Short mmCIF file of C-alpha atoms in Angstrom, two decimals:
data_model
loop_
_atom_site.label_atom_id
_atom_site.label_comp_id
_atom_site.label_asym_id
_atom_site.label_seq_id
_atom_site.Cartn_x
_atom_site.Cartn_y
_atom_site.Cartn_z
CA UNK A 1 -118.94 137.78 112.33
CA UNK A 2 -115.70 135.98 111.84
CA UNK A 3 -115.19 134.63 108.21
CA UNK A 4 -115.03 131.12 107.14
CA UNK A 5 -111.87 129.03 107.00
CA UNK A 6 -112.83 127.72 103.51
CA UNK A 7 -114.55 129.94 101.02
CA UNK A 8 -115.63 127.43 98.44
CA UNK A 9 -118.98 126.27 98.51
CA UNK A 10 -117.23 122.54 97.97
CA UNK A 11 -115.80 122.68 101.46
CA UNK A 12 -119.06 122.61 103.98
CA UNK A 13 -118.15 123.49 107.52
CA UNK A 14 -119.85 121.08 109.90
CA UNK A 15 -119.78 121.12 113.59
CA UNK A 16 -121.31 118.93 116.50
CA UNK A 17 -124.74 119.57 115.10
CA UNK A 18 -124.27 119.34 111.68
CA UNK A 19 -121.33 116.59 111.37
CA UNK A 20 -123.41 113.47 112.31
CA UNK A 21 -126.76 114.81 110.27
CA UNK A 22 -124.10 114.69 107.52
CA UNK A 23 -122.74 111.88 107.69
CA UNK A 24 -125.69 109.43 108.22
CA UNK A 25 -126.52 108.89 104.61
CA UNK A 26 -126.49 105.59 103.10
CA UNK A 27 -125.40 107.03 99.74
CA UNK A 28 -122.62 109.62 100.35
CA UNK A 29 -118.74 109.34 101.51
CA UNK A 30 -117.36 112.39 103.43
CA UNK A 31 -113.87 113.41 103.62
CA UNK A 32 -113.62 115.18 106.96
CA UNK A 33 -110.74 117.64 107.65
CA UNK A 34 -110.56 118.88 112.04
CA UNK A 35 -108.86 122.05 111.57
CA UNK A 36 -107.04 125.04 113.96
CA UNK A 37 -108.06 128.15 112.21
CA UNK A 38 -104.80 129.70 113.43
CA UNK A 39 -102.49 125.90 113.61
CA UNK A 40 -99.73 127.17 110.90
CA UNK A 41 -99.93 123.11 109.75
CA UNK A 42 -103.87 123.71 108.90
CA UNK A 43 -103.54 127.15 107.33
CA UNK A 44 -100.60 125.64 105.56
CA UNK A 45 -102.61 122.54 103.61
CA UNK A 46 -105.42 125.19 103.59
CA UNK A 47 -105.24 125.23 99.40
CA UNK A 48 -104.00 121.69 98.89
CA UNK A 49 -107.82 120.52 100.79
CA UNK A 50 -109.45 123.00 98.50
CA UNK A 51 -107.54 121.33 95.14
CA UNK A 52 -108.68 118.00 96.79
CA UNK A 53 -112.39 119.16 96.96
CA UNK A 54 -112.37 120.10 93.81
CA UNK A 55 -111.06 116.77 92.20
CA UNK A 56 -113.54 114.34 94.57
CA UNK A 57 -116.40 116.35 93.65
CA UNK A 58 -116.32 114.98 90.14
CA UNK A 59 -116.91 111.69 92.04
CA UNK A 60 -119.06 112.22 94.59
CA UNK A 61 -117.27 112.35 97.53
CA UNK A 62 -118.41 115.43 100.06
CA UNK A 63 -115.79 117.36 101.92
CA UNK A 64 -116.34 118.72 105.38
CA UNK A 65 -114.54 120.85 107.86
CA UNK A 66 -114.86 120.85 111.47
CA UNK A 67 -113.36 123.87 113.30
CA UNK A 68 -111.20 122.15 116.66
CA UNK A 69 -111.13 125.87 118.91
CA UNK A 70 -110.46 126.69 122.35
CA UNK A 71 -113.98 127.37 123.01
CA UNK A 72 -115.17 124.41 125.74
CA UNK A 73 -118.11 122.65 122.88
CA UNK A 74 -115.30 122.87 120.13
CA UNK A 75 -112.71 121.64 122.11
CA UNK A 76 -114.85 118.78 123.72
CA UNK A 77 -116.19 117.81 120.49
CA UNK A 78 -113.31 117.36 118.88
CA UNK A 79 -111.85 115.11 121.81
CA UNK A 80 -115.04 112.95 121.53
CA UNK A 81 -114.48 112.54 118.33
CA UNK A 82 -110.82 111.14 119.24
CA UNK A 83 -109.08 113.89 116.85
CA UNK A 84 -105.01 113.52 117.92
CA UNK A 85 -104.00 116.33 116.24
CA UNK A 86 -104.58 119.18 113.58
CA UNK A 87 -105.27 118.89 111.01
CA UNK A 88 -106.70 115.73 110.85
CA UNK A 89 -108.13 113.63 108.09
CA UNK A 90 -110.70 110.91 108.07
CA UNK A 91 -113.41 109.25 105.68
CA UNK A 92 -116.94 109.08 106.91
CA UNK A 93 -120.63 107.35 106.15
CA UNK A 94 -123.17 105.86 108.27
CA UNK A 95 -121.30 102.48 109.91
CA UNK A 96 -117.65 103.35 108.13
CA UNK A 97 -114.74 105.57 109.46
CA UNK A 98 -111.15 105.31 107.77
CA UNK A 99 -108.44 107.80 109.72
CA UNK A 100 -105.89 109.30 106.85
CA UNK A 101 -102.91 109.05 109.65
CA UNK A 102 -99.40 109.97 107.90
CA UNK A 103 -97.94 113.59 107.66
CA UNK A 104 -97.36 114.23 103.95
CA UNK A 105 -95.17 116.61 101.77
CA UNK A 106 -97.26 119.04 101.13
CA UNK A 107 -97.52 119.14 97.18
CA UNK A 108 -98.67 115.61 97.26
CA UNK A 109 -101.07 116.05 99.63
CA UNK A 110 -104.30 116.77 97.12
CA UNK A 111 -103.22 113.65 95.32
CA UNK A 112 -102.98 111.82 98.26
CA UNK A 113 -106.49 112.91 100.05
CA UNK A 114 -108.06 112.17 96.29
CA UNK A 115 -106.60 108.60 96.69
CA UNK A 116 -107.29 107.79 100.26
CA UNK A 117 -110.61 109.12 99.84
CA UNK A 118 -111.52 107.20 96.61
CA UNK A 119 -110.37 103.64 98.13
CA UNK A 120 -112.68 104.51 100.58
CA UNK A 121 -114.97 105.02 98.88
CA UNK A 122 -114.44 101.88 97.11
CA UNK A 123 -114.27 100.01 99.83
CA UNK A 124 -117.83 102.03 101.91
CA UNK A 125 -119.45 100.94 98.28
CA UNK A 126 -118.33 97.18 98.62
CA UNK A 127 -119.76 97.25 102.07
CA UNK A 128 -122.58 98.05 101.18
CA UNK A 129 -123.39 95.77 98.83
CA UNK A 130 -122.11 92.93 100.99
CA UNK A 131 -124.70 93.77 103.47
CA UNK A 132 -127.23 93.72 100.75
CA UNK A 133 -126.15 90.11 100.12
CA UNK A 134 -126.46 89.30 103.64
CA UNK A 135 -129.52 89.49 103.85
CA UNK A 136 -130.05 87.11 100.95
CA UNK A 137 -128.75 84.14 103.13
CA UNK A 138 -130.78 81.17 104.45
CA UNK A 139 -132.22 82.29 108.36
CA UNK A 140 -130.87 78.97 110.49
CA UNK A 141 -131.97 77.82 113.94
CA UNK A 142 -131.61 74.59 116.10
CA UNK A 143 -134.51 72.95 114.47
CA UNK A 144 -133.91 73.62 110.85
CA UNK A 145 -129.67 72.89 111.94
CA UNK A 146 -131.09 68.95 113.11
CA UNK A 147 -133.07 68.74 109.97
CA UNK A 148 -132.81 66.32 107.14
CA UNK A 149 -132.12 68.74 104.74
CA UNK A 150 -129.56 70.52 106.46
CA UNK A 151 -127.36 67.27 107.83
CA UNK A 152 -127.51 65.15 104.05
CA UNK A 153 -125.95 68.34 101.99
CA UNK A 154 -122.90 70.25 102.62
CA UNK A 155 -123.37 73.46 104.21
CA UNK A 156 -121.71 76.54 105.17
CA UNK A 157 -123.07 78.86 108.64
CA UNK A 158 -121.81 82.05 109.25
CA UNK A 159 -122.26 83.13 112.82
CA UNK A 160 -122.79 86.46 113.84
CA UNK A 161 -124.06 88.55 116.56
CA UNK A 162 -125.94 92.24 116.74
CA UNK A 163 -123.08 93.91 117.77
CA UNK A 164 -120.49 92.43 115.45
CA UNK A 165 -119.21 95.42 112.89
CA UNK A 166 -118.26 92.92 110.42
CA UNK A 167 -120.62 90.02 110.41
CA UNK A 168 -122.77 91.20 107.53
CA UNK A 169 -119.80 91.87 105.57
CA UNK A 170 -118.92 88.17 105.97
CA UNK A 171 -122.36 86.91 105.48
CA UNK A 172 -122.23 88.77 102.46
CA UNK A 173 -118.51 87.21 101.19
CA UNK A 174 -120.01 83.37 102.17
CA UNK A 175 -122.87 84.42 99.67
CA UNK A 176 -121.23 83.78 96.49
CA UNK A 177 -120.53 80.62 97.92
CA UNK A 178 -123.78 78.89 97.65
CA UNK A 179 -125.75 76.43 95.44
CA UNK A 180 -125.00 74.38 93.76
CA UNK A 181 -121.95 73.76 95.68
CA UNK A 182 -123.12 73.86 99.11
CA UNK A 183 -125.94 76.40 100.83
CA UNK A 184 -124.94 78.78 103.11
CA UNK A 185 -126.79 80.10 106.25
CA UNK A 186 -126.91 82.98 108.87
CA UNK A 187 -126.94 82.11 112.54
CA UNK A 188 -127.46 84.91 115.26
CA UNK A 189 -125.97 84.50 118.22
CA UNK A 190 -128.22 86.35 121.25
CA UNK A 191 -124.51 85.18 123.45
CA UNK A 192 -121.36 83.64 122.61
CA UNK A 193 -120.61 80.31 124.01
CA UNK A 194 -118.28 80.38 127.77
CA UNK A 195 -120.22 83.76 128.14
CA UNK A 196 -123.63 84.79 131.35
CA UNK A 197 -126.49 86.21 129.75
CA UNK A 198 -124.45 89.51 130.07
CA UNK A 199 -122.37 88.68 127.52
CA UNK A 200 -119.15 88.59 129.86
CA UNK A 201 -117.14 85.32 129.81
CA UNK A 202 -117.26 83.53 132.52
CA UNK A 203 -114.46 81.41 134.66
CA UNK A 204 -115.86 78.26 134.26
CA UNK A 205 -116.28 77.64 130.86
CA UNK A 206 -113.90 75.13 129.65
CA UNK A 207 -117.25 72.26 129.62
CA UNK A 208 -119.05 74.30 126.62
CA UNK A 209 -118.57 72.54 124.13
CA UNK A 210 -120.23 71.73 120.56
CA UNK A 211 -122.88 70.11 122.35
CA UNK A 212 -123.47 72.65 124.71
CA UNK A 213 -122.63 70.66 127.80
CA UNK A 214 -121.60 72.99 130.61
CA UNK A 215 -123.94 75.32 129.55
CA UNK A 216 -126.97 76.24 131.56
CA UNK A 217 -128.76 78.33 128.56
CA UNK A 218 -128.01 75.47 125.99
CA UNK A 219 -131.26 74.39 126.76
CA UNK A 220 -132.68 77.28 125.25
CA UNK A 221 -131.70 75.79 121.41
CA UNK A 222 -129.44 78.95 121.34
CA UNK A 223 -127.51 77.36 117.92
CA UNK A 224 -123.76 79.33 118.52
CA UNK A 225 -123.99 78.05 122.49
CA UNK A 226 -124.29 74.34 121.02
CA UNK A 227 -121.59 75.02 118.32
CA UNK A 228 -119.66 76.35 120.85
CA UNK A 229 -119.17 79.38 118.91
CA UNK A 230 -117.01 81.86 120.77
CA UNK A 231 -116.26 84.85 118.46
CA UNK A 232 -117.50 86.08 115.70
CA UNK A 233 -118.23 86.17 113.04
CA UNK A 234 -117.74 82.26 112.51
CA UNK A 235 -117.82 80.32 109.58
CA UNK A 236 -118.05 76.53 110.07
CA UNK A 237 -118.02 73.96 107.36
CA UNK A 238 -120.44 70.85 107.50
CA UNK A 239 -119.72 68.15 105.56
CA UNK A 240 -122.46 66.17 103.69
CA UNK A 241 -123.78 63.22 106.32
CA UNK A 242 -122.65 65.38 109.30
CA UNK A 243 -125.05 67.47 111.85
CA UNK A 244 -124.64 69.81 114.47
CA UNK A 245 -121.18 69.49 116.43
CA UNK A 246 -119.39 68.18 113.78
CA UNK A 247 -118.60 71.88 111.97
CA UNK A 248 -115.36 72.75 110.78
CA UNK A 249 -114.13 76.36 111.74
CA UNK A 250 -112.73 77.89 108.48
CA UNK A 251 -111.32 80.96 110.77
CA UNK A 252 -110.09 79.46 114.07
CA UNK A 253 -109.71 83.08 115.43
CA UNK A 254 -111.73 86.14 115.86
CA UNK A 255 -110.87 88.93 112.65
CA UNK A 256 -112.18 92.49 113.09
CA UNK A 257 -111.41 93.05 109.54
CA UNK A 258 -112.97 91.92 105.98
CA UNK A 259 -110.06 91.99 104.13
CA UNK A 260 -108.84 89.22 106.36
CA UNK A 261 -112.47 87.55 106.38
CA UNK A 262 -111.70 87.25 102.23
CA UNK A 263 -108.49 84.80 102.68
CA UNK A 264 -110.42 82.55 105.03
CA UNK A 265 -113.52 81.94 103.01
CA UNK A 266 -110.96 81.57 100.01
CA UNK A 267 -110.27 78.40 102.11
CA UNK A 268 -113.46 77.81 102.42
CA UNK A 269 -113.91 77.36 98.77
CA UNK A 270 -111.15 74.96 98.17
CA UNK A 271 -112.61 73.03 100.98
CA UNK A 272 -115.99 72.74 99.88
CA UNK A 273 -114.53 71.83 96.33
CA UNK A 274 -112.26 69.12 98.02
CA UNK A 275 -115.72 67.70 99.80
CA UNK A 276 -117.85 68.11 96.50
CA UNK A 277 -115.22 65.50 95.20
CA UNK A 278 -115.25 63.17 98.44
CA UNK A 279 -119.08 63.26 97.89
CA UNK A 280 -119.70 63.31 94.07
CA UNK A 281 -122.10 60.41 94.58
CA UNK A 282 -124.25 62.24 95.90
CA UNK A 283 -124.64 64.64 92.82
CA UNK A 284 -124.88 62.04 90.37
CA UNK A 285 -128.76 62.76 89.83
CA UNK A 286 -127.62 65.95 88.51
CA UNK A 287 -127.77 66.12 84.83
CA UNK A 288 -124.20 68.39 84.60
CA UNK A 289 -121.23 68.85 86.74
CA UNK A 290 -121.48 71.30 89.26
CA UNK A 291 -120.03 74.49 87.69
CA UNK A 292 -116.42 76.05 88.73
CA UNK A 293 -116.74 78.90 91.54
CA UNK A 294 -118.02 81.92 89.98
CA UNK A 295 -118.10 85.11 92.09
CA UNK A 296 -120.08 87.40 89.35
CA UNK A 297 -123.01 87.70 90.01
CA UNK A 298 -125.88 88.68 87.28
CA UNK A 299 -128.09 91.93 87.35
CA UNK A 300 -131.33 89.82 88.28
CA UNK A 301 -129.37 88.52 91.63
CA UNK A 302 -127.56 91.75 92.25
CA UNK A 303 -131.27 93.05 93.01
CA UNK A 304 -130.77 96.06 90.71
CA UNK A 305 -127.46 97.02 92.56
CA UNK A 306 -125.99 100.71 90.77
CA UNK A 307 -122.93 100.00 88.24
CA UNK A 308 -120.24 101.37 91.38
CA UNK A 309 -122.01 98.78 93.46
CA UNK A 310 -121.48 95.72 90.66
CA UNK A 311 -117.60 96.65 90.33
CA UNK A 312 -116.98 95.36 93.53
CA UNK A 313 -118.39 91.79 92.64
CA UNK A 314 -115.39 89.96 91.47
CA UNK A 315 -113.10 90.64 94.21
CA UNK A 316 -114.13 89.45 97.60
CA UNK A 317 -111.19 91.08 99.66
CA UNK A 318 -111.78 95.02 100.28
CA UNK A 319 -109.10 97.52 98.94
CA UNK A 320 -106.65 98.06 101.72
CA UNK A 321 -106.45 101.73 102.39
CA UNK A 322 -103.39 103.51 101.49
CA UNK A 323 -100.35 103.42 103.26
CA UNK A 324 -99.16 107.13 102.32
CA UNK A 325 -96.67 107.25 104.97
CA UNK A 326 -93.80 105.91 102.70
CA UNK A 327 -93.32 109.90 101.81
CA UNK A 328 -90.21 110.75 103.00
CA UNK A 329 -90.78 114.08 102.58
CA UNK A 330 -92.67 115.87 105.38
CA UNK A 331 -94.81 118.58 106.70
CA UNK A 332 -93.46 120.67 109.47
CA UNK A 333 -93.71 118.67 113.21
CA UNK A 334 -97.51 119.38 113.62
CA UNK A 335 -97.70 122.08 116.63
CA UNK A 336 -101.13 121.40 117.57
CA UNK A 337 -100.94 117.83 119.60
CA UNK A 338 -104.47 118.28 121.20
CA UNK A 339 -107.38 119.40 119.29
CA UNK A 340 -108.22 122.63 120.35
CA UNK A 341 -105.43 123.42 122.87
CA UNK A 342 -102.28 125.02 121.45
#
């Protein structure tokens, strides 16, 4: 029986059984090494890996090895998983993968797989609890969009579809920006606007417009066809007296990212500010001001989030991850190009 690569019990070797059961929780980060037991680049960073282990088990971080061979499932498995080279580094939950990309001198690297692996962590904690907050939002349609109460007050949509990796992130940013500024809502797209019912845009589709003209499904009161909503996530801005096609798009392009997402609803803020001023008449029932833009959030609204969870509340944009390749310094060229052929 051949021995194990790694012989602490901190390191678990995972393959294409084991790797996904893994890393499905909710709850737990992984920090994933793909490894050539006999690459002289992955039996060189063999020790730093096992220093790193030891340092991100004091916060909860697992680390996992998956053994890239020459034997056909190995191999194969390795190239599904879209590993370039070995060794290879990545960070791993249910929904969240973060590559660690840059060679590194090698008596940084445990500092540097402790760091990349902790803002990751940081950041698969903050997404979480965004998507928590998503789901606190106000559900919006066609009919409740043409509503009284919707077209008298200012209001802020977010637009998202099923298959949109960051829409719940964003829902979750445009949540701390509700009453009693504005309210915010979640729209779901079932298809973007200039798209068939197959999702795929079509050639004609310069009539769809914010009141759907031009479509032949806008008579089916699908809300992001009559916004002519064509990416998302969206966030549009409606101003107090204003209805449906009269939204203001607070992005103006498509962003894959929620780091970006957190600059645009910064604008969104200021905006909705700027409008709370145009229409202060209309708050002068209230018996004080409208407060400033707070972004904490108490324990009673945080639904009983953990502590980790409640750190991320005051800063809407996610930590970037590292950029470690400033190292001048460097491993040797890494011999193994293609996972499991060298």
């Amino acid at each position: 029986m051949q021995a194990p690569f790694y012989s602490t019990p901190l390191i678990r070797h995972l393959d294409r059984r084991t790797l996904p059961e893994a890393t499905e929780s909710d709850e737990t980060l992984w920090l994933i090494e793909f490894y050539t037991p006999w690459c002289k680049q992955s039996l060189a960073v063999r020790a730093h890996v096992a220093l790193a282990a030891t340092a991100l088990a004091k916060h909860g971080v697992s680390v996992g090895a998956v053994r890239c061979s020459a034997d056909k499932d190995s191999m194969h498995f390795c190239r599904e998983q879209q590993v370039p080279e070995t060794p290879s580094f990545r960070a791993v939950a249910r929904d969240f993968v973060v590559d660690f990309e840059p060679s590194l001198p090698q008596p940084l690297l445990p500092e540097l797989l402790v760091n990349f692996s902790l803002r990751a962590q940081d950041a698969f904690r903050q997404q979480r609890f965004l998507r928590a907050r998503a789901k606190t939002l106000l559900p919006l349609d066609v009919g409740a969009a043409r509503g009284e109460a919707f077209v008298k007050g200012v209001q802020l949509v977010v637009f998202g579809t099923d298959d949109c990796p960051v829409c719940e992130e964003a829902r979750g940013m445009a949540s701390y920006l509700g009453p009693p500024l504005l309210h915010v809502y979640a729209a779901n797209c079932s298809r973007l606007a200039g798209t068939d019912a197959a999702g795929t845009e079509r050639r004609n589709a310069s009539n769809d417009g914010p009141d759907g003209e031009g479509d032949d499904n806008a008579s089916a009161g699908d809300l992001c066809i009559l916004e002519g909503v064509r990416w998302a996530p969206e966030v549009k801005l409606y101003p107090s007296g204003s209805g449906l096609g009269r939204g203001l798009s607070l992005l103006g392009r498509p962003f894959a990212s929620t780091d970006q997402m957190g600059a645009a609803l910064e604008a969104a803020k200021t905006t909705a500010q700027a409008l709370m001023a145009v229409y202060a008449s209309d708050l002068a029932n209230q018996k004080e001001d409208a407060p400033e833009m707070n972004f904490e959030v108490d324990d009673e609204q945080a639904g009983g989030e953990n502590e980790a969870a409640r750190s991320c509340e005051a800063d809407l944009e996610l930590p970037r991850i590292m950029d470690a390749g400033t190292s001048t310094a460097a491993l040797p060229h890494r011999a193994c190009a293609d996972a499991g052929v060298s």
